[in-house]
PDB file of C-alpha atoms in Angstrom:
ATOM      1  CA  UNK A   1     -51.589   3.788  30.686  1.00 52.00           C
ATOM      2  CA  UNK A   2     -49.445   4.676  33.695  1.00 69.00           C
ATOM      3  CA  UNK A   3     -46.028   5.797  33.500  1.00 85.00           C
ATOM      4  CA  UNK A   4     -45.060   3.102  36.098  1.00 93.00           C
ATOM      5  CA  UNK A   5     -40.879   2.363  36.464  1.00 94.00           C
ATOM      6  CA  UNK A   6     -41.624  -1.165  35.290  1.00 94.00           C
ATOM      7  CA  UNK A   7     -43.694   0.166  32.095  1.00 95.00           C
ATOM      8  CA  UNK A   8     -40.208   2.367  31.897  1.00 95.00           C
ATOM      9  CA  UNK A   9     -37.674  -0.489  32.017  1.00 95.00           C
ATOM     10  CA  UNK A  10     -39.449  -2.638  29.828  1.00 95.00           C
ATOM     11  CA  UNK A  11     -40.272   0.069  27.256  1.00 95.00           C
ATOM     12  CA  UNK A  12     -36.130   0.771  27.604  1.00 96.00           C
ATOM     13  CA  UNK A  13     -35.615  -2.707  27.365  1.00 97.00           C
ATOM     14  CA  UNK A  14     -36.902  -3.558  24.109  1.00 97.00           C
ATOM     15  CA  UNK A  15     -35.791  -0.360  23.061  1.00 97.00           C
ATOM     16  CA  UNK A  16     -32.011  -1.514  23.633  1.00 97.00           C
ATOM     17  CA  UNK A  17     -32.935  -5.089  21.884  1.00 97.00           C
ATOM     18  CA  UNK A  18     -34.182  -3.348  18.716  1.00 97.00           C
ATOM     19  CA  UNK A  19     -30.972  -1.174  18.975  1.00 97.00           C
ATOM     20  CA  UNK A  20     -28.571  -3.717  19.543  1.00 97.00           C
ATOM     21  CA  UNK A  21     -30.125  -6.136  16.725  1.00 97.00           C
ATOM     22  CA  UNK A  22     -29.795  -3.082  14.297  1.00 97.00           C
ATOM     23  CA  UNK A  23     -26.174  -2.096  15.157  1.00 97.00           C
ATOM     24  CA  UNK A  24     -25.297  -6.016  14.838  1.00 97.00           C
ATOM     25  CA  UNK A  25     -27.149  -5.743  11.028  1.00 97.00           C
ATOM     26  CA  UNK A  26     -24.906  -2.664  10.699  1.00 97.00           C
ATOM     27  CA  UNK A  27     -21.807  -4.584  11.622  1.00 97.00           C
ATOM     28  CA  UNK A  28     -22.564  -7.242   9.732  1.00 98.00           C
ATOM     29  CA  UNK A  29     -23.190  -4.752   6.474  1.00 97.00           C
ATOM     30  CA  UNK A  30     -19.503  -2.791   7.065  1.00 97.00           C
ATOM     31  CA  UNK A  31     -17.770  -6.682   7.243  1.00 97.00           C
ATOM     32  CA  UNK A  32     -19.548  -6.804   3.664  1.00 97.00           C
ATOM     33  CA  UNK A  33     -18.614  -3.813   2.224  1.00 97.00           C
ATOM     34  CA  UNK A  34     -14.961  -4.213   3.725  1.00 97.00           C
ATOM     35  CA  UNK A  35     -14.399  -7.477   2.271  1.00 97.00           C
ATOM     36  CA  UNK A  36     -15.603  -6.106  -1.311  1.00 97.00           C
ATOM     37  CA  UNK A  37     -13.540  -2.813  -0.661  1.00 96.00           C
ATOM     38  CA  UNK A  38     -10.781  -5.363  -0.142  1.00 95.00           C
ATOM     39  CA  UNK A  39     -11.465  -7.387  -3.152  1.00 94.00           C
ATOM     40  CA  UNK A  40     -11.489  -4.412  -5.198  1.00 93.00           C
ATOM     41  CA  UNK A  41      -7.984  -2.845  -4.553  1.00 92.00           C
ATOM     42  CA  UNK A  42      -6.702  -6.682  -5.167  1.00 89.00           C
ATOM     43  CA  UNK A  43      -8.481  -6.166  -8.889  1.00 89.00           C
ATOM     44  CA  UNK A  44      -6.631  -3.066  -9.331  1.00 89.00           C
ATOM     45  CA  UNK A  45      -3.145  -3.713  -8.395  1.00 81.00           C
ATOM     46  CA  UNK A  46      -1.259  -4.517 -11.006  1.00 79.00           C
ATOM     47  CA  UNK A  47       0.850  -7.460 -11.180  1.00 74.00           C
ATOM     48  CA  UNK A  48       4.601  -7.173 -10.692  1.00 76.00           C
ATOM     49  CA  UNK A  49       6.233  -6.904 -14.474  1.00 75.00           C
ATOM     50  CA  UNK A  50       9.075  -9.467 -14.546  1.00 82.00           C
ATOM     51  CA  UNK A  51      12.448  -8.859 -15.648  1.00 86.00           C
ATOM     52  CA  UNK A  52      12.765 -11.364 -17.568  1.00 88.00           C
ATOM     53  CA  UNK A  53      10.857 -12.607 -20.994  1.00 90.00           C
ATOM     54  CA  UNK A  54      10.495 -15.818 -22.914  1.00 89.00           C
ATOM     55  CA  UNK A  55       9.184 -15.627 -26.390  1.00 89.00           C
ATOM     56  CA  UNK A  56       7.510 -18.600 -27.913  1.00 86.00           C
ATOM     57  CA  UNK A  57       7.386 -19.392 -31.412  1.00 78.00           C
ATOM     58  CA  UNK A  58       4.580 -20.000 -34.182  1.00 72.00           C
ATOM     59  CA  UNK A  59       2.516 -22.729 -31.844  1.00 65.00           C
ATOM     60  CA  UNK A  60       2.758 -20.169 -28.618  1.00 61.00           C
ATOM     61  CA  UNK A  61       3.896 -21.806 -25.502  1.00 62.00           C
ATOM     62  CA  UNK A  62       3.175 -25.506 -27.069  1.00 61.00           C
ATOM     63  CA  UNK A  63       6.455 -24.609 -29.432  1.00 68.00           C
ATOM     64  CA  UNK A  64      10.039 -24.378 -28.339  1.00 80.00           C
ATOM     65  CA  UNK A  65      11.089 -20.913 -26.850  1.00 85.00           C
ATOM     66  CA  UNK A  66      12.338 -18.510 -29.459  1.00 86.00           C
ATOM     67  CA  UNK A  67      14.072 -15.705 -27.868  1.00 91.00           C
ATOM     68  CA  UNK A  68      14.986 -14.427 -24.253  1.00 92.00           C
ATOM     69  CA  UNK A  69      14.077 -10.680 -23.518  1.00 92.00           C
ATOM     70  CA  UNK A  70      14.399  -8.116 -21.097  1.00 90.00           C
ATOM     71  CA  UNK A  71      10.893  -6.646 -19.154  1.00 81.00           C
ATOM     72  CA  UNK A  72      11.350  -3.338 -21.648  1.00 83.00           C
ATOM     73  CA  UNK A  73      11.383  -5.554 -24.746  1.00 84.00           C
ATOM     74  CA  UNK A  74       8.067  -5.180 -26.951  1.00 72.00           C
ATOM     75  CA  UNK A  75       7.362  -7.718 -29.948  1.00 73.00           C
ATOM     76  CA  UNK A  76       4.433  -7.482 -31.290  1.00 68.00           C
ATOM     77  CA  UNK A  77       1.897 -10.097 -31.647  1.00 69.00           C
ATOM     78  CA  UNK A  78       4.458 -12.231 -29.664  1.00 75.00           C
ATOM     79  CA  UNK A  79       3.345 -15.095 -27.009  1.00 81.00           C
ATOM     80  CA  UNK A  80       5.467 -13.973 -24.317  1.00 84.00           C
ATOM     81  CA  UNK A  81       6.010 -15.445 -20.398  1.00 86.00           C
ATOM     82  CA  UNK A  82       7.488 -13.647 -17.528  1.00 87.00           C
ATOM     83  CA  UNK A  83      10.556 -15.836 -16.197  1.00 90.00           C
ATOM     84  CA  UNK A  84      12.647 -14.836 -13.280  1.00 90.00           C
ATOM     85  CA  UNK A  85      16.689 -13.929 -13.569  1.00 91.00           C
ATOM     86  CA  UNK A  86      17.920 -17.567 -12.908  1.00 93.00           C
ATOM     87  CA  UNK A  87      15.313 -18.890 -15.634  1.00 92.00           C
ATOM     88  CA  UNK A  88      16.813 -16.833 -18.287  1.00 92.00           C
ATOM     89  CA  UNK A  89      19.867 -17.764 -17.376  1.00 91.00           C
ATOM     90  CA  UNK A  90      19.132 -21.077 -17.477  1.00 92.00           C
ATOM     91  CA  UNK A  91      17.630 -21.021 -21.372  1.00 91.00           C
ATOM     92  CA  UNK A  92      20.847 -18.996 -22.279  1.00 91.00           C
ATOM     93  CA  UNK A  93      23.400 -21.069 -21.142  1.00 91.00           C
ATOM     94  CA  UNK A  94      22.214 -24.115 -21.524  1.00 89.00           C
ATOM     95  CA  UNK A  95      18.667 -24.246 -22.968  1.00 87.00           C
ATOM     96  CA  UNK A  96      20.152 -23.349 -26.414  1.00 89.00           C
ATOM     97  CA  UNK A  97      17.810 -19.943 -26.828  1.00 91.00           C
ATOM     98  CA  UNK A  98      19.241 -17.558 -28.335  1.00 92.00           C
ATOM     99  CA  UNK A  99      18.783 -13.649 -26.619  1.00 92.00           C
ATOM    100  CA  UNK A 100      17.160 -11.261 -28.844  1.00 90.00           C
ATOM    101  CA  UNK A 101      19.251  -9.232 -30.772  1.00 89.00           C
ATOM    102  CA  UNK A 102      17.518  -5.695 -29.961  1.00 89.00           C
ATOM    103  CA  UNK A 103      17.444  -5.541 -26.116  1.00 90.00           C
ATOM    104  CA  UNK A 104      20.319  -8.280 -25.639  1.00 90.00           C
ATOM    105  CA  UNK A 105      19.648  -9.711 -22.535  1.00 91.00           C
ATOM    106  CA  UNK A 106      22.688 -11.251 -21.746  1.00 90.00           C
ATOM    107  CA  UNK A 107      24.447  -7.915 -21.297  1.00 88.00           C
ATOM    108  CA  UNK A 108      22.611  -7.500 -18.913  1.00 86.00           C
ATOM    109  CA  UNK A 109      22.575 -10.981 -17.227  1.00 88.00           C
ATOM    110  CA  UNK A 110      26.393 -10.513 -17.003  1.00 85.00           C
ATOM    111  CA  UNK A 111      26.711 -13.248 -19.109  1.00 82.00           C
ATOM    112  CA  UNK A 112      28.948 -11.316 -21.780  1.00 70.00           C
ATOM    113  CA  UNK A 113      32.085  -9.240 -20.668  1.00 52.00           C
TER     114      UNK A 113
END
């Protein structure tokens, strides 16, 4: 086999093909493995803890709310939803629940001078 520049360009030729089809694969494997990188930090954030908490009576949130709570209130066992500031205003003043007695919310709220 001669060594002719022809033999040369085509050898470099299909060398270059093979190359570029690999680094495309390669691309292709990083968009992969950036996505899942991606969806794995959204797994481990942690959602944003609300201010706000509505407890729900025996029934859970089919029942009629028991209690408003701060974020730092803990009861036990309790069906609990996150509710934003104007919410728990909203079920103090005029929803008829009452705040709980431990972490009283309405301080808080400003509702009580």
């Amino acid at each position: 086999m001669s060594d002719s520049p022809e033999e040369r360009l085509r050898a470099l030729r299909f060398l270059r093909r093979v190359q570029a089809r690999d680094l495309a694969r390669t691309d292709r494997w990083i968009a992969v493995w950036e996505q899942r990188a991606a969806e794995w930090v959204r797994r481990q954030a942690k959602p944003a803890v609300p201010d706000w908490a509505l407890q729900f009576g025996v029934g859970g949130r089919a029942a009629r709310p028991a209690m408003v709570h701060t974020s730092q209130c803990w009861v036990p066992g309790a069906a609990m939803e996150g509710i934003s500031r104007d919410q728990a205003i909203e079920a103090l003043t005029r929803g008829g629940v009452p705040p709980c007695v431990m972490c009283r919310p309405e301080r808080e709220l400003g509702l009580l001078d």
